CSV table of C-alpha atoms in Angstrom, one decimal:
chain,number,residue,atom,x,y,z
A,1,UNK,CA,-261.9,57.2,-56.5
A,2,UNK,CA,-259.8,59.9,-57.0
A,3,UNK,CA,-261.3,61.8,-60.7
A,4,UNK,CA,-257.8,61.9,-62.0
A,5,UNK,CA,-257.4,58.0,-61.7
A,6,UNK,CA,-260.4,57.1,-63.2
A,7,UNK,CA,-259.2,59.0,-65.8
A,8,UNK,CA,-256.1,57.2,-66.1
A,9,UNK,CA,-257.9,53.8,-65.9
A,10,UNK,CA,-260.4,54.3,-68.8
A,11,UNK,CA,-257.9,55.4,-70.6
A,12,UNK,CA,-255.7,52.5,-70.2
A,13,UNK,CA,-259.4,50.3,-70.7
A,14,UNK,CA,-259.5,52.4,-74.2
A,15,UNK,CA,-257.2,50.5,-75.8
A,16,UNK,CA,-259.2,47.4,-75.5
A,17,UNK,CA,-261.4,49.0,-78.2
A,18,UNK,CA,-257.9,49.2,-80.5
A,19,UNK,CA,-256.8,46.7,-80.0
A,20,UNK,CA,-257.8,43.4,-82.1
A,21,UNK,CA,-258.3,39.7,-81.9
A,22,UNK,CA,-257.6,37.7,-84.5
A,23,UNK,CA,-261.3,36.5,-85.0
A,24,UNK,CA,-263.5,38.6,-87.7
A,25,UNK,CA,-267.1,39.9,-87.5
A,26,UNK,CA,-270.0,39.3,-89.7
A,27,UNK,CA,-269.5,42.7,-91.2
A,28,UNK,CA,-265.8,41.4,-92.3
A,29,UNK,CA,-263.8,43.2,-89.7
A,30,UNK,CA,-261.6,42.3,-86.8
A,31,UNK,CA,-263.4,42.4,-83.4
A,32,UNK,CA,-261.8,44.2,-80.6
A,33,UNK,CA,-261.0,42.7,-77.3
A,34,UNK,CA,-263.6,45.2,-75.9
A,35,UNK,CA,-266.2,43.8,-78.2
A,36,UNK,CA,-265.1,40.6,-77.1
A,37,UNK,CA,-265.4,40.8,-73.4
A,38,UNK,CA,-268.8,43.1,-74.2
A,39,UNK,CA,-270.6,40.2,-75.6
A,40,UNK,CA,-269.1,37.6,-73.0
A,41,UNK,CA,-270.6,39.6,-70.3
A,42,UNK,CA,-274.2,39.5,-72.1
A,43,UNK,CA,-273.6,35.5,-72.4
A,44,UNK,CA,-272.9,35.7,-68.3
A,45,UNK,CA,-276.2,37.4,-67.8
A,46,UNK,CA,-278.0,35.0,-70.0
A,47,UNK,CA,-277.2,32.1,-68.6
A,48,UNK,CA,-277.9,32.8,-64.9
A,49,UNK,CA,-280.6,30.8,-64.4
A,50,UNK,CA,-278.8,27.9,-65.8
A,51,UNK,CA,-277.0,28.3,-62.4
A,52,UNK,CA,-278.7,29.6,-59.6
A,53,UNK,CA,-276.2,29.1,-57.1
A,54,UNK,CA,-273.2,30.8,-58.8
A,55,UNK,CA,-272.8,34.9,-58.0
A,56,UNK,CA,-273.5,35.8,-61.7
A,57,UNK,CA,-272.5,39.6,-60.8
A,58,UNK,CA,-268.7,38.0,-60.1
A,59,UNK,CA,-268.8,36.1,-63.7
A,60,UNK,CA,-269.5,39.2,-65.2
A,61,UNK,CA,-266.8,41.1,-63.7
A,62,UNK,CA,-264.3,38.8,-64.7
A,63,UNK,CA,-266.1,39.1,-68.4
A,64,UNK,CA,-265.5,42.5,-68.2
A,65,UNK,CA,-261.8,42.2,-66.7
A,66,UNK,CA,-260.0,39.3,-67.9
A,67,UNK,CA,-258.2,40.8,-70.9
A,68,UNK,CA,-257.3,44.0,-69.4
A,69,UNK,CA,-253.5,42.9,-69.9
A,70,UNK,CA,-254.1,43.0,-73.2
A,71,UNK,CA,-254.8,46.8,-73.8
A,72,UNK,CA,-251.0,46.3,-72.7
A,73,UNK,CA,-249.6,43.6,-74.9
A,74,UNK,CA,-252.4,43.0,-77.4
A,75,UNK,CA,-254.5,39.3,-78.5
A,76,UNK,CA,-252.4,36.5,-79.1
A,77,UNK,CA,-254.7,34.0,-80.1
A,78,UNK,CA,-254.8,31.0,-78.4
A,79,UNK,CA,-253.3,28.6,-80.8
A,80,UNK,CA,-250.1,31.0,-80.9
A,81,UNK,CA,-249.7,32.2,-77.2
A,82,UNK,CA,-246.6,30.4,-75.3
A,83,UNK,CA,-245.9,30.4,-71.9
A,84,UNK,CA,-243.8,32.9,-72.1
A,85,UNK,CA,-246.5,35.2,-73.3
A,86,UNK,CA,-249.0,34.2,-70.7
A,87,UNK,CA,-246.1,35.3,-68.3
A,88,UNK,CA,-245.7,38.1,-69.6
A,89,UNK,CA,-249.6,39.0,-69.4
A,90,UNK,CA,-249.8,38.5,-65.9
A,91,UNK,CA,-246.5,40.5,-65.3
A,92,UNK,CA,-248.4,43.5,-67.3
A,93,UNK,CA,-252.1,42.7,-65.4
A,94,UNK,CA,-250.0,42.6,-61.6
A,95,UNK,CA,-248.6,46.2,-62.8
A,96,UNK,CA,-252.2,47.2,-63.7
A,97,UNK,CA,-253.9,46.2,-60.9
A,98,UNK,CA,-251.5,47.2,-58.8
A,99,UNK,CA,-251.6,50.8,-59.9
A,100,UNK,CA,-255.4,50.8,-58.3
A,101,UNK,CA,-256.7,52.2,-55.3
A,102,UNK,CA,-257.6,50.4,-52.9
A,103,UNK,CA,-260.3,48.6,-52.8
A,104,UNK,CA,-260.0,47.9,-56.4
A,105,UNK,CA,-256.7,46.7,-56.5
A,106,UNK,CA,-257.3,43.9,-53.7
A,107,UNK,CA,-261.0,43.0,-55.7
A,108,UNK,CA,-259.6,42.4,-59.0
A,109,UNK,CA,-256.4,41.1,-57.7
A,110,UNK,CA,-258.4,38.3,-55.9
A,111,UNK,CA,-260.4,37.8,-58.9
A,112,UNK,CA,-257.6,37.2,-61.4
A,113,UNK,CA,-256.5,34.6,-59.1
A,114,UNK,CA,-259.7,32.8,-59.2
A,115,UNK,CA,-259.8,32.9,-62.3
A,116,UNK,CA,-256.3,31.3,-63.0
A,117,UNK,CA,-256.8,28.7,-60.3
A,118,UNK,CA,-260.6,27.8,-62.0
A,119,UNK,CA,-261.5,26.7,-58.5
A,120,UNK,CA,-265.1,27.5,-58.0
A,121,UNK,CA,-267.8,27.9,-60.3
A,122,UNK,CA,-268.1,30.9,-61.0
A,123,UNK,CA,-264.2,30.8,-63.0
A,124,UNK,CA,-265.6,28.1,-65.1
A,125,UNK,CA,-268.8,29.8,-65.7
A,126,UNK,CA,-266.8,32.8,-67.5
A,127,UNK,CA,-263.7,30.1,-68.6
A,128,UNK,CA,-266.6,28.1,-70.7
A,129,UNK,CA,-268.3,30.8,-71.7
A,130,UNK,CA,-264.6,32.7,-73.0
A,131,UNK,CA,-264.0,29.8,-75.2
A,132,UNK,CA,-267.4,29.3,-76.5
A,133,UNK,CA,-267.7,33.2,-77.3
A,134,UNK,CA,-265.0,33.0,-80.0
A,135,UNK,CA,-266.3,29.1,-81.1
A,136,UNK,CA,-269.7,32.0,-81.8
A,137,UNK,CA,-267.1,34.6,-83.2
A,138,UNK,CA,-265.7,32.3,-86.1
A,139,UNK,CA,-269.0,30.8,-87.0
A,140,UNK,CA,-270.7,34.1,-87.5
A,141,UNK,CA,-267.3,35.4,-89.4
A,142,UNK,CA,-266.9,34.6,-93.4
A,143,UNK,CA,-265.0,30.6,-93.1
A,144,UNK,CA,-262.6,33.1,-95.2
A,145,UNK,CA,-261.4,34.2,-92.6
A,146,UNK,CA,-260.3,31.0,-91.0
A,147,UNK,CA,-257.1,29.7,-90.9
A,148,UNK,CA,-256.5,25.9,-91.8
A,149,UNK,CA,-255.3,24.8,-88.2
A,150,UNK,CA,-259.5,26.9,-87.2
A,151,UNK,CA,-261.0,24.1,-89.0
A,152,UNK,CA,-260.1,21.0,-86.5
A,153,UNK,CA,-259.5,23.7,-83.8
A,154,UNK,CA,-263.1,25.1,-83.5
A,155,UNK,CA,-264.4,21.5,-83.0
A,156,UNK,CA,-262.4,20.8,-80.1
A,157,UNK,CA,-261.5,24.4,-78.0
A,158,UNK,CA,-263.4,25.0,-74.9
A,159,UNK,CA,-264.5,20.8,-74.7
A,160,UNK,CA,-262.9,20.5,-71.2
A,161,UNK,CA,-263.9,24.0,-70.0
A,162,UNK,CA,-267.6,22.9,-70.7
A,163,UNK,CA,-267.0,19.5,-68.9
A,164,UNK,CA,-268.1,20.6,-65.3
A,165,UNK,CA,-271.3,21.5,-66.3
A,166,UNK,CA,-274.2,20.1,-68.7
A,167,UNK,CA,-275.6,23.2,-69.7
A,168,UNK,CA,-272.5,24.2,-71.1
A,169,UNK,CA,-271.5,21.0,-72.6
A,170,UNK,CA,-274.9,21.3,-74.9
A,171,UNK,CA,-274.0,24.7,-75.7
A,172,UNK,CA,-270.4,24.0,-76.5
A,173,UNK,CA,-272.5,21.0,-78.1
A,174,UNK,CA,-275.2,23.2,-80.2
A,175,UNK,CA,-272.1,25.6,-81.2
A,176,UNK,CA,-270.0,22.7,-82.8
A,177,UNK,CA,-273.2,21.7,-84.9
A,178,UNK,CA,-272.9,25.2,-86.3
A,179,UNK,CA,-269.5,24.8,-87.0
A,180,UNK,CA,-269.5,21.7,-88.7
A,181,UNK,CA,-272.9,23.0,-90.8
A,182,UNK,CA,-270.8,25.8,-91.4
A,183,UNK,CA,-267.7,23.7,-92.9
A,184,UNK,CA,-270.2,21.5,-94.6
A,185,UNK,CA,-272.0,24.8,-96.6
A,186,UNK,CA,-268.5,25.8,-97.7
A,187,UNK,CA,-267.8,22.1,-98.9
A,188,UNK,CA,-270.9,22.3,-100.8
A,189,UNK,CA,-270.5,26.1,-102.3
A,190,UNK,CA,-266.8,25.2,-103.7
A,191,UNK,CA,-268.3,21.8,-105.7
């Protein structure tokens, strides 16, 4: 790749470490949609021998990838984004990937697809594994920090995702424990 474009990219990529998502860290922060998709990717690795048949370096990449529109538009978090916005996304991921060379552009491009079709298992390995990675996100973060609608909300998001596989319906499982110890522990600390 041309030194001047990879320039251009990380620099575009940058922004994911500006911009924020609405979860909070343990230290009482924001977390960045780089941090985000960091820790993501280390879930990926971690659970590859959980499936031995599914290309783990593809799950990663998308980890790595899949919010790459938003160093363009920013997080909307889940309970807020609209069709509309999810339109616009792609619109501002299509332009991104289609400023790369070649064979860049035709890699990724194929690889947001299968991730928005959620065909093979590979896009439900990472598709699991996104929702469950802000499930962790909220629990570790002050309950504070959580808005009323987070408290019903982070007992359901990511069920279906974790549906096709049993692994990852006893993690989504373990996490949802935490949660509702979590909820329980602030019951307990108000009374």
């Amino acid at each position: 790749m041309d030194v001047r474009k990879f320039i251009e990219i990380m620099s575009v990529a940058e922004k994911l470490k500006n911009n924020t998502r609405h979860s909070w860290t343990s230290s009482n922060r924001h977390e960045s949609v780089a941090e985000h998709s960091w820790r993501l990717s280390l879930m990926a690795y971690f659970v590859k021998d959980e499936f031995p048949d599914a290309d783990i370096n593809k799950v990663i990449l998308m980890c790595i990838v899949h919010d790459l529109g938003e160093a363009i538009t920013g997080d909307i978090p889940a309970f807020k984004k609209t069709a509309d916005d999810e339109i616009i996304e792609n619109i501002q991921v299509n332009q991104l990937l289609d400023s790369l060379p070649e064979p860049y552009r035709k890699e990724l491009s194929m690889l947001f697809i299968e991730m928005n079709e959620q065909k093979n298992i590979e896009s439900k390995i990472f598709k699991a594994l996104d929702r469950i990675e802000a499930l962790i996100q909220h629990n570790e973060a002050d309950i504070s920090t959580w808005l009323p609608l987070e408290y019903d909300l982070n007992l359901t998001y990511g069920e279906k995702e974790a549906e096709f596989s049993e692994y990852m319906k006893e993690l989504r499982k373990a996490v949802n424990e935490d949660t509702v110890n979590k909820i329980q522990r602030s019951k307990e600390s108000v009374s």
